[in-house]
PDB file of C-alpha atoms in Angstrom:
ATOM      1  CA  MET X 271       7.807 -31.466  -1.350  1.00 36.00           C
ATOM      2  CA  ARG X 272       8.317 -28.831   1.328  1.00 35.00           C
ATOM      3  CA  SER X 273       7.993 -29.687   4.961  1.00 35.00           C
ATOM      4  CA  PRO X 274       5.146 -28.017   6.904  1.00 36.00           C
ATOM      5  CA  ILE X 275       7.723 -26.063   8.930  1.00 34.00           C
ATOM      6  CA  ALA X 276       9.295 -24.578   5.780  1.00 33.00           C
ATOM      7  CA  VAL X 277       5.863 -23.540   4.518  1.00 31.00           C
ATOM      8  CA  LEU X 278       5.084 -21.799   7.806  1.00 30.00           C
ATOM      9  CA  GLU X 279       8.407 -19.976   7.767  1.00 35.00           C
ATOM     10  CA  MET X 280       7.833 -18.783   4.201  1.00 35.00           C
ATOM     11  CA  SER X 281       4.332 -17.512   4.911  1.00 38.00           C
ATOM     12  CA  GLY X 282       5.664 -15.576   7.911  1.00 43.00           C
ATOM     13  CA  ASP X 283       8.243 -13.835   5.713  1.00 44.00           C
ATOM     14  CA  ASN X 284       5.577 -12.759   3.245  1.00 44.00           C
ATOM     15  CA  LYS X 285       3.710 -10.944   6.026  1.00 50.00           C
ATOM     16  CA  MET X 286       6.793  -8.905   7.010  1.00 88.00           C
ATOM     17  CA  LYS X 287       6.730  -6.699   3.901  1.00 93.00           C
ATOM     18  CA  CYS X 288       3.837  -4.698   2.532  1.00 96.00           C
ATOM     19  CA  CYS X 289       3.201  -1.790   0.213  1.00 97.00           C
ATOM     20  CA  GLY X 290       1.068   0.955   1.690  1.00 97.00           C
ATOM     21  CA  VAL X 291      -1.035   2.875  -0.798  1.00 98.00           C
ATOM     22  CA  GLU X 292      -2.852   6.171  -0.559  1.00 96.00           C
ATOM     23  CA  ILE X 293      -5.081   7.221  -3.441  1.00 95.00           C
ATOM     24  CA  THR X 294      -5.272  10.984  -3.861  1.00 92.00           C
ATOM     25  CA  GLY X 295      -7.142  12.404  -6.836  1.00 88.00           C
ATOM     26  CA  SER X 296      -5.556  10.865  -9.911  1.00 93.00           C
ATOM     27  CA  GLU X 297      -2.451   9.346  -8.330  1.00 95.00           C
ATOM     28  CA  VAL X 298      -1.316   6.659  -5.945  1.00 97.00           C
ATOM     29  CA  ILE X 299       1.358   7.196  -3.346  1.00 97.00           C
ATOM     30  CA  LEU X 300       3.330   4.012  -2.705  1.00 96.00           C
ATOM     31  CA  VAL X 301       5.508   3.099   0.277  1.00 96.00           C
ATOM     32  CA  THR X 302       7.000  -0.353   0.682  1.00 96.00           C
ATOM     33  CA  VAL X 303       7.470  -1.083   4.366  1.00 95.00           C
ATOM     34  CA  GLU X 304       9.335  -3.898   6.041  1.00 93.00           C
ATOM     35  CA  LYS X 305       8.915  -4.977   9.654  1.00 91.00           C
ATOM     36  CA  GLY X 306      12.222  -5.982  11.205  1.00 87.00           C
ATOM     37  CA  GLU X 307      12.750  -8.721  13.756  1.00 86.00           C
ATOM     38  CA  ASP X 308      13.018  -5.995  16.391  1.00 84.00           C
ATOM     39  CA  GLY X 309       9.486  -4.851  15.515  1.00 83.00           C
ATOM     40  CA  ASP X 310      10.595  -1.570  13.938  1.00 87.00           C
ATOM     41  CA  PHE X 311       9.269  -0.502  10.567  1.00 92.00           C
ATOM     42  CA  LYS X 312      11.538   0.725   7.812  1.00 91.00           C
ATOM     43  CA  ILE X 313      10.829   2.063   4.379  1.00 92.00           C
ATOM     44  CA  ILE X 314      12.411   0.160   1.524  1.00 92.00           C
ATOM     45  CA  PRO X 315      13.897   2.842  -0.765  1.00 89.00           C
ATOM     46  CA  SER X 316      12.314   3.222  -4.178  1.00 88.00           C
ATOM     47  CA  GLN X 317      12.809   5.563  -7.101  1.00 84.00           C
ATOM     48  CA  SER X 318       9.085   5.533  -7.813  1.00 83.00           C
ATOM     49  CA  THR X 319       6.814   6.720  -5.006  1.00 90.00           C
ATOM     50  CA  ARG X 320       3.939   8.132  -7.064  1.00 95.00           C
ATOM     51  CA  ILE X 321       2.111   6.869 -10.109  1.00 97.00           C
ATOM     52  CA  VAL X 322      -0.363   9.138 -11.890  1.00 97.00           C
ATOM     53  CA  LEU X 323      -3.401   8.220 -13.964  1.00 96.00           C
ATOM     54  CA  HIS X 324      -3.408  11.094 -16.442  1.00 95.00           C
ATOM     55  CA  ASP X 325      -6.706  10.500 -18.259  1.00 94.00           C
ATOM     56  CA  SER X 326      -9.158   8.018 -16.777  1.00 92.00           C
ATOM     57  CA  SER X 327     -11.315   8.066 -19.926  1.00 94.00           C
ATOM     58  CA  ASP X 328      -8.444   7.061 -22.229  1.00 96.00           C
ATOM     59  CA  GLN X 329      -7.900   3.306 -22.436  1.00 96.00           C
ATOM     60  CA  GLY X 330      -4.200   3.694 -23.239  1.00 97.00           C
ATOM     61  CA  SER X 331      -3.652   5.892 -20.195  1.00 96.00           C
ATOM     62  CA  VAL X 332      -5.489   3.418 -17.935  1.00 96.00           C
ATOM     63  CA  ARG X 333      -3.454   0.504 -19.315  1.00 97.00           C
ATOM     64  CA  SER X 334      -0.235   2.454 -18.848  1.00 97.00           C
ATOM     65  CA  PHE X 335      -1.167   3.219 -15.240  1.00 97.00           C
ATOM     66  CA  TYR X 336      -2.042  -0.418 -14.567  1.00 97.00           C
ATOM     67  CA  ASP X 337       1.217  -1.603 -16.163  1.00 97.00           C
ATOM     68  CA  ALA X 338       3.190   0.846 -13.986  1.00 96.00           C
ATOM     69  CA  ILE X 339       1.489  -0.492 -10.831  1.00 96.00           C
ATOM     70  CA  CYS X 340       2.195  -4.099 -11.888  1.00 96.00           C
ATOM     71  CA  ALA X 341       5.841  -3.245 -12.624  1.00 95.00           C
ATOM     72  CA  PHE X 342       6.236  -1.586  -9.221  1.00 95.00           C
ATOM     73  CA  VAL X 343       4.745  -4.624  -7.455  1.00 95.00           C
ATOM     74  CA  LYS X 344       6.945  -7.037  -9.403  1.00 94.00           C
ATOM     75  CA  ASN X 345      10.164  -5.010  -9.016  1.00 93.00           C
ATOM     76  CA  HIS X 346       9.700  -4.669  -5.258  1.00 93.00           C
ATOM     77  CA  GLY X 347       8.539  -8.242  -4.606  1.00 93.00           C
ATOM     78  CA  VAL X 348       5.297  -6.982  -3.098  1.00 94.00           C
ATOM     79  CA  LEU X 349       2.697  -9.614  -2.250  1.00 95.00           C
ATOM     80  CA  ASP X 350       0.357  -7.409  -0.193  1.00 97.00           C
ATOM     81  CA  LEU X 351      -1.118  -3.976  -0.840  1.00 97.00           C
ATOM     82  CA  ALA X 352      -2.643  -2.063   2.087  1.00 98.00           C
ATOM     83  CA  VAL X 353      -4.836   0.668   0.651  1.00 97.00           C
ATOM     84  CA  ARG X 354      -6.028   3.552   2.782  1.00 95.00           C
ATOM     85  CA  GLY X 355      -9.759   3.601   2.114  1.00 91.00           C
ATOM     86  CA  ARG X 356     -11.872   6.606   1.212  1.00 83.00           C
ATOM     87  CA  ASN X 357     -15.437   7.454   2.109  1.00 73.00           C
ATOM     88  CA  ALA X 358     -18.004   6.470  -0.507  1.00 71.00           C
ATOM     89  CA  LYS X 359     -20.294   9.380   0.345  1.00 68.00           C
ATOM     90  CA  GLY X 360     -20.391  12.538   2.386  1.00 66.00           C
ATOM     91  CA  GLU X 361     -18.277  15.679   2.508  1.00 68.00           C
ATOM     92  CA  PHE X 362     -14.933  13.880   2.223  1.00 63.00           C
ATOM     93  CA  ALA X 363     -16.021  11.243  -0.285  1.00 66.00           C
ATOM     94  CA  GLY X 364     -13.553  10.000  -2.861  1.00 69.00           C
ATOM     95  CA  GLY X 365     -14.084  10.937  -6.490  1.00 79.00           C
ATOM     96  CA  ALA X 366     -14.976   8.568  -9.292  1.00 80.00           C
ATOM     97  CA  MET X 367     -11.356   8.364 -10.457  1.00 88.00           C
ATOM     98  CA  THR X 368     -10.173   7.217  -7.020  1.00 90.00           C
ATOM     99  CA  PHE X 369     -12.596   4.300  -7.092  1.00 90.00           C
ATOM    100  CA  LYS X 370     -11.468   3.396 -10.609  1.00 93.00           C
ATOM    101  CA  ILE X 371      -7.878   3.363  -9.324  1.00 95.00           C
ATOM    102  CA  GLU X 372      -8.920   1.210  -6.367  1.00 94.00           C
ATOM    103  CA  GLY X 373     -10.479  -1.297  -8.779  1.00 94.00           C
ATOM    104  CA  LEU X 374      -7.278  -1.439 -10.822  1.00 96.00           C
ATOM    105  CA  LEU X 375      -5.261  -2.094  -7.648  1.00 97.00           C
ATOM    106  CA  GLN X 376      -7.576  -4.941  -6.688  1.00 96.00           C
ATOM    107  CA  ILE X 377      -6.897  -6.851  -9.915  1.00 96.00           C
ATOM    108  CA  VAL X 378      -3.085  -6.765  -9.795  1.00 96.00           C
ATOM    109  CA  ASP X 379      -1.935 -10.357 -10.347  1.00 93.00           C
ATOM    110  CA  GLY X 380      -0.168 -12.106  -7.501  1.00 91.00           C
ATOM    111  CA  CYS X 381      -1.101  -9.478  -4.923  1.00 93.00           C
ATOM    112  CA  SER X 382      -3.614  -9.493  -2.122  1.00 96.00           C
ATOM    113  CA  VAL X 383      -5.261  -6.152  -1.501  1.00 96.00           C
ATOM    114  CA  GLN X 384      -6.774  -4.995   1.743  1.00 97.00           C
ATOM    115  CA  ILE X 385      -8.729  -1.749   1.988  1.00 95.00           C
ATOM    116  CA  LEU X 386      -8.234  -0.263   5.453  1.00 96.00           C
ATOM    117  CA  HIS X 387     -10.623   2.352   6.782  1.00 94.00           C
ATOM    118  CA  PRO X 388      -8.868   5.466   8.146  1.00 92.00           C
ATOM    119  CA  THR X 389     -10.390   4.893  11.615  1.00 92.00           C
ATOM    120  CA  THR X 390      -8.903   1.368  11.677  1.00 95.00           C
ATOM    121  CA  ILE X 391      -5.499   2.802  10.805  1.00 95.00           C
ATOM    122  CA  ALA X 392      -5.832   5.515  13.475  1.00 94.00           C
ATOM    123  CA  ALA X 393      -6.806   2.940  16.126  1.00 96.00           C
ATOM    124  CA  SER X 394      -3.811   0.764  15.209  1.00 95.00           C
ATOM    125  CA  LYS X 395      -1.526   3.795  15.387  1.00 93.00           C
ATOM    126  CA  ARG X 396      -2.817   4.692  18.860  1.00 94.00           C
ATOM    127  CA  LYS X 397      -2.494   1.108  20.075  1.00 94.00           C
ATOM    128  CA  HIS X 398       0.999   0.408  18.698  1.00 92.00           C
ATOM    129  CA  ASP X 399       2.413   3.961  18.604  1.00 88.00           C
ATOM    130  CA  PHE X 400       4.278   3.772  15.284  1.00 85.00           C
ATOM    131  CA  GLU X 401       5.665   6.839  13.536  1.00 85.00           C
ATOM    132  CA  ALA X 402       6.968   7.358  10.028  1.00 85.00           C
ATOM    133  CA  PRO X 403      10.782   7.338   9.959  1.00 85.00           C
ATOM    134  CA  SER X 404      12.631  10.584   9.431  1.00 82.00           C
ATOM    135  CA  ASP X 405      13.672   9.564   5.904  1.00 78.00           C
ATOM    136  CA  ALA X 406      10.015   9.371   4.790  1.00 84.00           C
ATOM    137  CA  PHE X 407       8.530  12.195   2.783  1.00 89.00           C
ATOM    138  CA  LYS X 408       5.624  13.987   4.451  1.00 91.00           C
ATOM    139  CA  TYR X 409       3.242  12.969   1.643  1.00 93.00           C
ATOM    140  CA  GLN X 410       4.038   9.277   2.328  1.00 93.00           C
ATOM    141  CA  LYS X 411       2.740   9.369   5.909  1.00 94.00           C
ATOM    142  CA  ASN X 412      -0.756   7.967   5.247  1.00 94.00           C
ATOM    143  CA  ALA X 413       0.505   5.186   2.975  1.00 96.00           C
ATOM    144  CA  PHE X 414       3.178   4.295   5.565  1.00 95.00           C
ATOM    145  CA  GLN X 415       0.550   4.097   8.311  1.00 95.00           C
ATOM    146  CA  ALA X 416      -1.665   1.844   6.160  1.00 96.00           C
ATOM    147  CA  ALA X 417       1.245  -0.555   5.623  1.00 96.00           C
ATOM    148  CA  CYS X 418       2.110  -0.601   9.332  1.00 95.00           C
ATOM    149  CA  CYS X 419      -1.522  -1.261  10.257  1.00 96.00           C
ATOM    150  CA  PHE X 420      -1.600  -4.193   7.832  1.00 96.00           C
ATOM    151  CA  LEU X 421       1.678  -5.625   9.155  1.00 95.00           C
ATOM    152  CA  LEU X 422       0.416  -5.460  12.750  1.00 93.00           C
ATOM    153  CA  LYS X 423      -2.729  -7.505  12.035  1.00 84.00           C
TER     154      LYS X 423
END
């Protein structure tokens, strides 16, 4: 049996790494971020940064997409997904496919998923003044910010 101190130390480590996710159209942009002891955020390099759902009406395509997400999570030891939320209605509302993708993310085994509203992420960014590192691709910025916001909670 583990001592209570060991359990606390382990749960603290789990909170220091997170995968930020941005859903855009038919794809997810993934950035695994680690918070160092110095408080700086760094991106954990990955060969896969985007996963595309080619045909949301084809069961095989949906299963393939889901399997790719699960493989990414498993290969990177991700326990938490921080998803940048989309509006449900209005001018900038997300499409039906984006909500289908969000549902698939929420059922990934062994992962907790938190949907973060863009205003929450912006407020966290203003408060803690974090910036994407220079080695990040421009398209990863929103996913990176979602992960940082989650790690600062």
